[in-house]
Coordinates of C-alpha atoms in Angstrom, one line a residue:
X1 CA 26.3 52.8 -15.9
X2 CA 27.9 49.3 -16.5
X3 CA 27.9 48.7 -12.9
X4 CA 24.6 49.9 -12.1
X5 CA 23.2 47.3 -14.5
X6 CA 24.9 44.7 -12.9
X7 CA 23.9 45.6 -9.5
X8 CA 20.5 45.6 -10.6
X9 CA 20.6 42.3 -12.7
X10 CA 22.3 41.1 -9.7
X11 CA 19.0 42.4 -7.5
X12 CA 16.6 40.7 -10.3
X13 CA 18.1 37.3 -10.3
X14 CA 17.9 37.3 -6.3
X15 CA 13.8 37.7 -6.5
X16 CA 13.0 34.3 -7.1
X17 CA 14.7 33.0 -4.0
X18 CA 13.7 35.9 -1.4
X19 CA 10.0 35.4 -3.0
X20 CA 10.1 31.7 -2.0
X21 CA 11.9 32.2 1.6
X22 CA 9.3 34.8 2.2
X23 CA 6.6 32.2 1.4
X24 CA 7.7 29.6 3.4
X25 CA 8.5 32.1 6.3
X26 CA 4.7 33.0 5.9
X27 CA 3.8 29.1 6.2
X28 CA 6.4 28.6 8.8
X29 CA 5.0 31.1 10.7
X30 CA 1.4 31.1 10.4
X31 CA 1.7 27.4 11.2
X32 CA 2.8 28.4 14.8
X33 CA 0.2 31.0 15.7
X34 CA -2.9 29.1 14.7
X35 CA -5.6 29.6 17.1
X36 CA -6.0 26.1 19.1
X37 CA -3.8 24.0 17.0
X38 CA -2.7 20.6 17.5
X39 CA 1.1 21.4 19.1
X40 CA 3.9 19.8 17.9
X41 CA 7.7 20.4 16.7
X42 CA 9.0 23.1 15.0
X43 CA 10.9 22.4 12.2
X44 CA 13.0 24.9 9.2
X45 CA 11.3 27.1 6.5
X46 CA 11.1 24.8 3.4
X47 CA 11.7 21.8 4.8
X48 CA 9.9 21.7 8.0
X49 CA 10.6 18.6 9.6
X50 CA 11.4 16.5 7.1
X51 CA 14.7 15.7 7.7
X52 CA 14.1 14.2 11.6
X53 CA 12.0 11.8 10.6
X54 CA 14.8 9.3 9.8
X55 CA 14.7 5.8 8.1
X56 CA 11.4 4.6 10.0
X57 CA 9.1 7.8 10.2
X58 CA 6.2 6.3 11.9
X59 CA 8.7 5.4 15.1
X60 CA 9.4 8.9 14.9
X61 CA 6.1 10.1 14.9
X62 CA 5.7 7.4 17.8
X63 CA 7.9 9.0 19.8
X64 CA 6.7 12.6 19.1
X65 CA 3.7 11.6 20.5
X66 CA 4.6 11.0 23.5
X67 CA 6.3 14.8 24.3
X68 CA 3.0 16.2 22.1
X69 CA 0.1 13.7 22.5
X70 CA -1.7 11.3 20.4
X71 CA -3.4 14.0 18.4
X72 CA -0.6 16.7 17.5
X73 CA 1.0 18.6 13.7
X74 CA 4.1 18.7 12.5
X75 CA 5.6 20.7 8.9
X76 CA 6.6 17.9 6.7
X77 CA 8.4 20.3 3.5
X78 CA 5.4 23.4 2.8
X79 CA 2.7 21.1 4.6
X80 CA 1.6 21.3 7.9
X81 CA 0.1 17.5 9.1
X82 CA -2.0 16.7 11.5
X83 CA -0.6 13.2 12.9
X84 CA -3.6 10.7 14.6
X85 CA -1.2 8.2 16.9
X86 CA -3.7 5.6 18.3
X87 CA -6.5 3.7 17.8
X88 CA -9.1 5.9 19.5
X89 CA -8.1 8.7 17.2
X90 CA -8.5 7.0 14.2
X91 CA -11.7 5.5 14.8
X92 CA -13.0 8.7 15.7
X93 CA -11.7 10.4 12.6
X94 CA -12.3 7.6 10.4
X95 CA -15.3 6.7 10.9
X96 CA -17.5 8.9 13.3
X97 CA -16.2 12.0 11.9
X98 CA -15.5 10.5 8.0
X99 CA -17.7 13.4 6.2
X100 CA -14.4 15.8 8.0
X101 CA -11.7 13.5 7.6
X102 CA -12.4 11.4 3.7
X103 CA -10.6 13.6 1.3
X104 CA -6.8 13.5 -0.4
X105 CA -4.6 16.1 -0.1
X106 CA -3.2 17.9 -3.4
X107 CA -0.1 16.5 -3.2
X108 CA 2.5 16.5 -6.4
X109 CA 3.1 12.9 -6.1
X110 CA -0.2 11.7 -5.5
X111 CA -1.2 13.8 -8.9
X112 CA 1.2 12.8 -10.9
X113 CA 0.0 8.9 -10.0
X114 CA -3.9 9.5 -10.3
X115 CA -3.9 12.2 -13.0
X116 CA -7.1 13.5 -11.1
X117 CA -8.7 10.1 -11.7
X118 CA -9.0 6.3 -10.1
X119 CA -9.6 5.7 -6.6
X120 CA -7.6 6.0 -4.2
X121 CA -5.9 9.1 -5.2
X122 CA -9.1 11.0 -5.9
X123 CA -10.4 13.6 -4.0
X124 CA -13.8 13.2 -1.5
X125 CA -16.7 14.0 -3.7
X126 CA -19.7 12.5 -6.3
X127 CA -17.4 11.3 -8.6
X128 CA -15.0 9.4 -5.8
X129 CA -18.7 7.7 -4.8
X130 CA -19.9 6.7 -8.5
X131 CA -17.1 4.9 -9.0
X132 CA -16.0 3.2 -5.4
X133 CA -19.7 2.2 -5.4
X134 CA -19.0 0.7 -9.4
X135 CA -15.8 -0.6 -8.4
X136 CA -17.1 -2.6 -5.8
X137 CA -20.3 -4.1 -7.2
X138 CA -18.2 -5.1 -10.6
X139 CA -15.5 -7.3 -8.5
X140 CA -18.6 -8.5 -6.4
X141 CA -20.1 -9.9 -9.8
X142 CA -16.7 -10.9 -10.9
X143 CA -16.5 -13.2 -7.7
X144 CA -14.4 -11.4 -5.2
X145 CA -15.8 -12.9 -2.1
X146 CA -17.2 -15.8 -3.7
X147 CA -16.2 -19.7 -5.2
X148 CA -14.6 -17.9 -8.4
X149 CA -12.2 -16.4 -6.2
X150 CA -11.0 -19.3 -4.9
X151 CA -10.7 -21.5 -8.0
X152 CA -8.9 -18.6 -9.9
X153 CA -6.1 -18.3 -7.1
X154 CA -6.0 -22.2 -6.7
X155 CA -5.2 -22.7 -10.5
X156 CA -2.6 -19.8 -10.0
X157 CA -0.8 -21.8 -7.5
X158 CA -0.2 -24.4 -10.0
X159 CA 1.4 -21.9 -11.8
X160 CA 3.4 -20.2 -9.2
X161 CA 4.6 -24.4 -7.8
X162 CA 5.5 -25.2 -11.2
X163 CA 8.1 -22.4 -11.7
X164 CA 9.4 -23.0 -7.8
X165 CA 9.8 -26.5 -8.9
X166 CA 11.5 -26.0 -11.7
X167 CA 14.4 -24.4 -10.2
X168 CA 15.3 -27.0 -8.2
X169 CA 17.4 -26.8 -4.6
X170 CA 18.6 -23.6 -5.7
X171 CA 18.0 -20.8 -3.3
X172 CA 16.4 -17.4 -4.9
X173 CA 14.9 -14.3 -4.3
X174 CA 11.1 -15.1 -4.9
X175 CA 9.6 -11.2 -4.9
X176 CA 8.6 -10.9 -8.7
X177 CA 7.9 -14.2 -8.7
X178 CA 5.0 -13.4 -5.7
X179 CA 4.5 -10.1 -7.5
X180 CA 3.8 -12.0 -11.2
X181 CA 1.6 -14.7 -9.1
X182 CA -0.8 -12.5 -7.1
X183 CA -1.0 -9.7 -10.1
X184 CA -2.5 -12.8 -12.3
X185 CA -5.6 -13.0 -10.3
X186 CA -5.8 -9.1 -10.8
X187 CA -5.4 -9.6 -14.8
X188 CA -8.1 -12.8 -14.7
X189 CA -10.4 -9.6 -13.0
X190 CA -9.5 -6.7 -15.0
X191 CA -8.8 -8.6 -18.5
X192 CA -10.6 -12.1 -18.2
X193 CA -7.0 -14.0 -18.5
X194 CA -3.5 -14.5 -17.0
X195 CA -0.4 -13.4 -18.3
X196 CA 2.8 -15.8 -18.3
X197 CA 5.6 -15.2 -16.2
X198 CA 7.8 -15.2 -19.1
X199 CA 5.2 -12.5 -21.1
X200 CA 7.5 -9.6 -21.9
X201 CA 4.9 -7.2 -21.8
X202 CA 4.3 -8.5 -17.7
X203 CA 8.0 -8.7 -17.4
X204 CA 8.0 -4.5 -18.2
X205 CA 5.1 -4.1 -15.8
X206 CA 6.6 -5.9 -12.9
X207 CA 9.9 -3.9 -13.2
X208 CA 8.2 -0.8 -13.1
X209 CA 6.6 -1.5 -9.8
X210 CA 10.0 -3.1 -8.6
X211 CA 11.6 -0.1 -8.9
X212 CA 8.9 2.3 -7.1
X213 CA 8.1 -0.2 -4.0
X214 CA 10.7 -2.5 -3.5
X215 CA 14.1 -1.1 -4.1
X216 CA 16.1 -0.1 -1.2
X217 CA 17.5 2.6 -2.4
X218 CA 14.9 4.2 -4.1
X219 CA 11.7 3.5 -1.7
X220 CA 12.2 5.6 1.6
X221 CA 12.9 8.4 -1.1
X222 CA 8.9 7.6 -2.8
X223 CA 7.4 8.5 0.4
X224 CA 9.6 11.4 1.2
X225 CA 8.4 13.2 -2.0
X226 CA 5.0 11.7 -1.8
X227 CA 4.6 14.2 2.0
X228 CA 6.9 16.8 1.0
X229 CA 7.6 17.3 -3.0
X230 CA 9.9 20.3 -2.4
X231 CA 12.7 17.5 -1.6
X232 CA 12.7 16.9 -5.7
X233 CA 15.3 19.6 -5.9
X234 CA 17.8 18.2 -3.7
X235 CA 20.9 16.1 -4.7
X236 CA 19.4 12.5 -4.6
X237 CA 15.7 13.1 -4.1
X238 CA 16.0 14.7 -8.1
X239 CA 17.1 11.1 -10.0
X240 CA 14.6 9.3 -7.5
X241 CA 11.5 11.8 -8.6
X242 CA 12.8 11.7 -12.2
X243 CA 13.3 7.8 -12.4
X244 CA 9.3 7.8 -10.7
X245 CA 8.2 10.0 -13.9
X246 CA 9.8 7.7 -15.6
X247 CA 8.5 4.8 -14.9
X248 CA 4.6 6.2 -14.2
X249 CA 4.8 7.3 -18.0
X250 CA 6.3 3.2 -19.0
X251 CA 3.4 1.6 -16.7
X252 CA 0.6 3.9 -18.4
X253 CA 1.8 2.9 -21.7
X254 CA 1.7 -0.7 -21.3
X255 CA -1.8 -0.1 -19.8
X256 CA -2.3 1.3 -22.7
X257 CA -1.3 -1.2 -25.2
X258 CA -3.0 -4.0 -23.1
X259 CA -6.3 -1.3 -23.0
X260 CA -6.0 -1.6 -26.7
X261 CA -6.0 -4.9 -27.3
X262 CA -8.6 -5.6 -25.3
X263 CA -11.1 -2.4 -27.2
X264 CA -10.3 -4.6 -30.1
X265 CA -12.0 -7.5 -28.8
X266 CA -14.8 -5.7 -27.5
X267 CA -18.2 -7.6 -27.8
X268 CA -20.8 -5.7 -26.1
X269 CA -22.9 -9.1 -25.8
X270 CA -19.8 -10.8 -24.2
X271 CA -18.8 -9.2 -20.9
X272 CA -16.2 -10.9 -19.4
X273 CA -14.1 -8.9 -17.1
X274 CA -13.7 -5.5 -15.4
X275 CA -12.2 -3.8 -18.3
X276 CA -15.3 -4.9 -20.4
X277 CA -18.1 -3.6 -17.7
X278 CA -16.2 -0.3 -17.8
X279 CA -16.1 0.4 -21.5
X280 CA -20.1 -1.2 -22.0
X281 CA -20.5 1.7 -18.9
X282 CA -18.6 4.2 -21.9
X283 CA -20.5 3.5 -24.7
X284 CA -24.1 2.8 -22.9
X285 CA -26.1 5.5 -24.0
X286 CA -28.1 5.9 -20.8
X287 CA -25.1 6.2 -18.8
X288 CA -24.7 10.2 -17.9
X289 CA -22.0 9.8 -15.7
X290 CA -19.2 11.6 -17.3
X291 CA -16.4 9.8 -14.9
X292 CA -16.4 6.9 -17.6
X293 CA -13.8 8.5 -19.8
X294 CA -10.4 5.9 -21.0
X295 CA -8.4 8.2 -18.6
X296 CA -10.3 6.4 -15.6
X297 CA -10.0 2.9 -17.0
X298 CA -6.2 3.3 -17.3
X299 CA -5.7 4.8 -13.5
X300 CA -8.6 2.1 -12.1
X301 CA -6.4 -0.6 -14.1
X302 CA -3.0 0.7 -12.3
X303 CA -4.6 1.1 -8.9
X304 CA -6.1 -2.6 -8.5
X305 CA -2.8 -4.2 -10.2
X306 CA -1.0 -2.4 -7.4
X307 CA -3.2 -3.5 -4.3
X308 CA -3.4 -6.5 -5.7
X309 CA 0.1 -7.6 -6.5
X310 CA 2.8 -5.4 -4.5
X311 CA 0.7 -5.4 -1.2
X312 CA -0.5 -9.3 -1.2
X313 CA 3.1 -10.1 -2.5
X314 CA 4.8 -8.3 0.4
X315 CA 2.9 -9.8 3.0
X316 CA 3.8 -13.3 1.2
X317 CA 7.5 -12.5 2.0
X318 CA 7.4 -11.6 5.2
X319 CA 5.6 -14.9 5.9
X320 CA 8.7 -16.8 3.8
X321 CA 10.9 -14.6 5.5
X322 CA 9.3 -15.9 8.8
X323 CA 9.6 -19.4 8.0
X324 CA 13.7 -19.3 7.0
X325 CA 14.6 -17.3 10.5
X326 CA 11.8 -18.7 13.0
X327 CA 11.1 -22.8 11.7
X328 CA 9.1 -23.5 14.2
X329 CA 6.2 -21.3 13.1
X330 CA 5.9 -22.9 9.2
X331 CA 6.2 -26.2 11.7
X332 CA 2.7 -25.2 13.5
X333 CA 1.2 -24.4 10.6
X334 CA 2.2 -27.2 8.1
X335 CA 0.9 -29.7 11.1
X336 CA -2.5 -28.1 10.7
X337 CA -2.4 -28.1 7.2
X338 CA -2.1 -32.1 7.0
X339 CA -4.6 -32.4 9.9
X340 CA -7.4 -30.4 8.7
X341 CA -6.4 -30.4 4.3
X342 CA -4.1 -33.6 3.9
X343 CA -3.4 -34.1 0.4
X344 CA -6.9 -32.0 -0.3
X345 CA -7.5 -28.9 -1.8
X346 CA -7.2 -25.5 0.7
X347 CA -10.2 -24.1 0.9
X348 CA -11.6 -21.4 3.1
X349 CA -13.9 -23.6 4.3
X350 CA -10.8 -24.9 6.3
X351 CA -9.9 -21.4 7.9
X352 CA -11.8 -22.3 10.5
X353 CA -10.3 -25.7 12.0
X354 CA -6.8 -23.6 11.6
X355 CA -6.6 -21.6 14.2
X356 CA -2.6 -20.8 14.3
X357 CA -2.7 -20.1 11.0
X358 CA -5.2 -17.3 11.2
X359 CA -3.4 -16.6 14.1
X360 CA -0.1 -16.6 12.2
X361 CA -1.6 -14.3 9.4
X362 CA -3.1 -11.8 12.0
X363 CA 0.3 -11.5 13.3
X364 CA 2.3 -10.5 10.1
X365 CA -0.3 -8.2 9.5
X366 CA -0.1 -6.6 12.4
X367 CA 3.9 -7.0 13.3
X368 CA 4.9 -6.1 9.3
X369 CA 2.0 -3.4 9.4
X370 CA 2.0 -2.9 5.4
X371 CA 1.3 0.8 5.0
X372 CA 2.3 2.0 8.2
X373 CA 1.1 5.5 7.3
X374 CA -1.2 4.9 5.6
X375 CA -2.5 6.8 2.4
X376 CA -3.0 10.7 3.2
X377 CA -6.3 12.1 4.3
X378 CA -7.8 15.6 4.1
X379 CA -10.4 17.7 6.1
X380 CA -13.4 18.5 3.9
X381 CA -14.3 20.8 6.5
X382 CA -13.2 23.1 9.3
X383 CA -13.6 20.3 12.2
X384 CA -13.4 20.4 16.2
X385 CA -11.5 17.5 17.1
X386 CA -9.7 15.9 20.1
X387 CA -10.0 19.7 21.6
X388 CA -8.8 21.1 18.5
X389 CA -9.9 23.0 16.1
X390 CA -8.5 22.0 12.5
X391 CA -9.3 24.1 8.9
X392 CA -10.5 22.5 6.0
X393 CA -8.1 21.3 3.5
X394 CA -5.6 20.0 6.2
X395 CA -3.8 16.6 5.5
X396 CA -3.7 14.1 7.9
X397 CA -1.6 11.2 8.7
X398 CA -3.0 8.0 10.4
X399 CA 0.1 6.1 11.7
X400 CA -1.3 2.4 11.4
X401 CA 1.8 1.3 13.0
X402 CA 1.5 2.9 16.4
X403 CA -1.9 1.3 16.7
X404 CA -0.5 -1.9 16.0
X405 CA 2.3 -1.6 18.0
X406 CA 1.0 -0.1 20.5
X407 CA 2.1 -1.7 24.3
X408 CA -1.0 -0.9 26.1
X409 CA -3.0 -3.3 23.7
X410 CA -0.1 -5.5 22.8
X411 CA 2.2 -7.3 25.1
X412 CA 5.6 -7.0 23.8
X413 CA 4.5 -5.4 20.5
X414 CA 8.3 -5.9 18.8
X415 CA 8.4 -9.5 19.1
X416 CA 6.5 -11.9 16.7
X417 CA 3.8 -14.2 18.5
X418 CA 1.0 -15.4 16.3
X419 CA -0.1 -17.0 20.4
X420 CA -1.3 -13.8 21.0
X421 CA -4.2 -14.1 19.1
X422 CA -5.2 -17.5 20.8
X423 CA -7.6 -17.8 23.7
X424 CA -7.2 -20.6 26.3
X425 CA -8.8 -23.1 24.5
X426 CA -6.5 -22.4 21.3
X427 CA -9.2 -20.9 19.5
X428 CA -8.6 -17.5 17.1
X429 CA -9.3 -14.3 18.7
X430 CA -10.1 -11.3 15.9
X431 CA -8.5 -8.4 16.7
X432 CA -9.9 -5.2 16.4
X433 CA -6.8 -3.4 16.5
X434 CA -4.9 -4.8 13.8
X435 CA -5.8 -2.3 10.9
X436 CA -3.7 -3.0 8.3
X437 CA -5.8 -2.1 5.1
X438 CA -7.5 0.9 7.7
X439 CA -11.2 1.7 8.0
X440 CA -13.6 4.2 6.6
X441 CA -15.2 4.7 3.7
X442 CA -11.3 4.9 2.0
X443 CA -10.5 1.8 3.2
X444 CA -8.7 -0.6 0.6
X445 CA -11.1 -2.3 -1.1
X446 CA -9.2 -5.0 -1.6
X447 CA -9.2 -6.2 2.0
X448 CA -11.4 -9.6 1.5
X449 CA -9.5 -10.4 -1.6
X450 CA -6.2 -10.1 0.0
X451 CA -7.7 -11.8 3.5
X452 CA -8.3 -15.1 0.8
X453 CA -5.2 -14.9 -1.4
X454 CA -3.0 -14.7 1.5
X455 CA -4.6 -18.0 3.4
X456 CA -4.7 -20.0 0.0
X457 CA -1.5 -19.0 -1.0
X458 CA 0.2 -19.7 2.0
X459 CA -1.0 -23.2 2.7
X460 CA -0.9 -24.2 -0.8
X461 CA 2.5 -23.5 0.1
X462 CA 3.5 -25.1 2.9
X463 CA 1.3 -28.3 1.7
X464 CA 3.5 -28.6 -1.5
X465 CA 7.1 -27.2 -0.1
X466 CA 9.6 -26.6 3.1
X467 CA 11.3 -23.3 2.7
X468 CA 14.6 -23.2 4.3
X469 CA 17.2 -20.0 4.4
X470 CA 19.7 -19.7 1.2
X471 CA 22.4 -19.0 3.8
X472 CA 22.1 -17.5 7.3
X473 CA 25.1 -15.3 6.9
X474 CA 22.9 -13.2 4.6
X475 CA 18.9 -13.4 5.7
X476 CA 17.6 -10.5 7.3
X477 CA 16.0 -10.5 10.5
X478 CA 12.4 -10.4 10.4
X479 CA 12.6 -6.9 12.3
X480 CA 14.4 -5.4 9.0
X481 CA 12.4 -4.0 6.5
X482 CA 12.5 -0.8 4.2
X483 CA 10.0 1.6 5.1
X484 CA 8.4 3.6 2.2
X485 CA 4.9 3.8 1.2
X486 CA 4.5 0.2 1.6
X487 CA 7.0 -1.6 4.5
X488 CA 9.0 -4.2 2.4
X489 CA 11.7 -6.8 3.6
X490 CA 14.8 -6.2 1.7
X491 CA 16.3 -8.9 -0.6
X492 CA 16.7 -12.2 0.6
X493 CA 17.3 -15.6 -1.0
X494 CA 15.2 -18.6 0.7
X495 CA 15.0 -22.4 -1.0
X496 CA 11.9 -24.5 -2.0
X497 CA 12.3 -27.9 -0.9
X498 CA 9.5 -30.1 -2.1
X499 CA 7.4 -32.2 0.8

């Protein structure tokens, strides 16, 4: 009797794990005999393929392309992707075919970060509209795009010179520093003031994003669970997802404290900032909308500190880490700077007698792509495209970085040549090709902002310092980086030599 029970307790505890093989047998296989089905590789039950695509997964996908074609799937954990791979794709999907191709997948991490509300984790759909198209129209009015802009990132620069100053010849690793500057033009929008570097409450804020987007040995790990969040329960992956959860439940609360202070100082005949036009939006009686709730504000607050500190700060240090390997390139551009500014003030006005600078900017945008996969899509619909014939609700990965390094538009795509972008009379050349903040109606918003806070950072730079490598046994090339959900250089110490 004793060992009957056993046997069958034995029997019971097995359940669990034959039910979940059998269901990932089922996606496994029913992946494979879809009717007219992008083709690609076959990877294991469970994990699919996520184990091939190594430490740079767009290269991977780069090269799959090639054996499968520019249009092809592949299982990444339970998910089966569809993978676009060049420009003509994209474009198609993007924008011909965006009512197929403009929702989010209902992926763990990307719930766990939007909590079914902001942005650009939202799914396609009336409320995702209300509040793009609210979004948009308040930074409009707040000046994004206009004169304010520029006078709030110019004073910021004071800011940002006077702590480089202050540290002397010393070489040091500049990231929060660029993370602290650039998010202070997102708390002037959101809040109507700056924080100071030394503010402990922005001292907790920073850290949290350090440790989700620039760490080395936590940021390949983000994206891993962000396209397949059955890796959680592996050795490794588990600290990585619970250190996440940890810090997504610190940054909320800090939104929530500085959310509260500001409520306090609520004067419905005083708007002076984002945070202000949303709550008015809450409290206005005529306003039916029911997407005006506190836990939008919090996730709308999260989302624009994020593209507007992390991704404009990374771009920053590339172009620093530019300047320490390859001199000659800060040379070309602090020559047009004393041309064209002098001992003036940058202004965009001034973008357009500098030529190798835009050209320089282009190129780091395009050579240090900064989302190289971009952020997930989904089809809304069951869609005919490139030949195939894809279901609704199937996510899809645009791989920025193929189109921008791709050979057949760009000559030697591995090496850094802001030239390229220079016609033969040494004029700019837009490029259509370089995509970094994508296209669509879920393209980052923040693309003009960060297009101005990049060229007025930068030359306000090079007018007021030199930046020279900390020691060349330890700088990274500029073809290193750590590839996660945004491509970051790793740590490097560079000096500040006042001009």
């Amino acid at each position: 009797m004793i060992e009957q029970m056993n046997r069958y307790v034995g029997i019971e505890s097995l359940i669990p794990t034959v039910g979940i093989f059998a269901l990932s047998l089922y996606f496994y296989y029913s992946r494979t005999h879809k009717k007219n089905y992008p083709p690609g590789p076959k990877g294991l039950p469970v994990l699919g393929c996520v184990t091939q695509l190594g430490e740079h997964p767009s290269n991977t996908l780069t090269a799959l392309s090639k054996k499968y074609g520019n249009v092809f799937s592949i299982q990444i954990g339970m998910n089966n992707y569809v993978i676009l791979n060049d420009y003509e794709s994209i474009h198609e999907a993007l924008l011909k075919k965006n009512d197929d191709f403009s929702g989010r997948p209902d992926v763990l991490l990307l719930r766990q970060m939007g909590q079914g509300h902001g942005i650009i984790f939202r799914d396609h759909g009336p409320e995702w509209k209300s509040q793009k198209k609210f979004a948009v129209a308040c930074l409009r009015e707040l000046g994004v795009g206009k004169k304010r802009l520029e006078d709030l990132i110019l004073a910021e620069v004071n800011y940002l010179a006077e702590d480089i100053e202050s540290r002397g010849r010393k070489a040091f690793n500049s990231q929060k520093l660029f993370v602290k500057a650039t998010g202070n033009i997102v708390c002037e929008l959101l809040l109507g003031s700056r924080m100071p570097y030394n503010n402990e409450t922005y001292c907790r804020l920073v850290d949290c994003l350090d440790t989700t987007f620039f760490k080395k040995t936590t940021t390949p790990s983000v994206l891993a669970l962000i396209v397949a969040p059955i890796v959680r329960f592996l050795p490794g992956f588990r600290d990585v997802y619970g250190s996440f959860c940890k810090d997504l439940d610190k940054t909320f609360e800090i939104l929530h404290e500085l959310l509260e202070n500001h409520k306090n100082n609520f004067d419905d005949a005083d708007i002076r900032d984002f945070v202000d036009t949303f709550l008015n939006q809450m409290k206005s009686k005529s306003n039916k909308d029911p997407v005006f709730k506190e836990l939008q504000i919090f996730q709308l607050m999260r989302e624009l500190f994020v593209a507007g500190s992390v991704n404009i700060s990374v771009m920053l240090r590339w172009s620093i880490l530019c300047f320490a390997n390859h001199p000659e390139h800060q040379e070309k551009i602090k020559r047009e700077v004393d041309e064209v500014i002098g001992e003036g003030v940058p202004s965009m006005k001034h973008r357009e007698d500098m030529p190798y600078t835009c050209a320089f900017l282009q190129e780091i945008l395009r050579h240090r792509t900064l989302v190289p996969l971009s952020m997930p899509h989904k089809t809304t619909n069951d869609t005919s495209f490139g030949g195939y014939e894809i279901p609704k609700d199937t996510p899809v990965l645009t791989n920025l970085w193929a189109v921008q390094h791709d050979p057949e538009h760009f000559a030697d795509p591995e090496e850094f040549r802001p030239d390229r972008f220079l016609d033969e009379d040494g004029k700019f050349v837009q490029d259509s090709h370089v995509i970094p903040f994508s296209f669509g109606p879920r393209y980052c918003m923040g693309d003009q902002m960060a297009k101005i806070e990049l060229f007025l950072f930068l030359t306000s730079i090079v007018q007021r310092f030199n930046v020279i490598a900390g020691s060349k046994h330890h700088l990274p090339s500029l073809n290193d980086g750590v590839f996660g959900v945004v491509y970051v250089p790793p740590d490097f110490e560079v000096r500040f030599e006042s001009r």
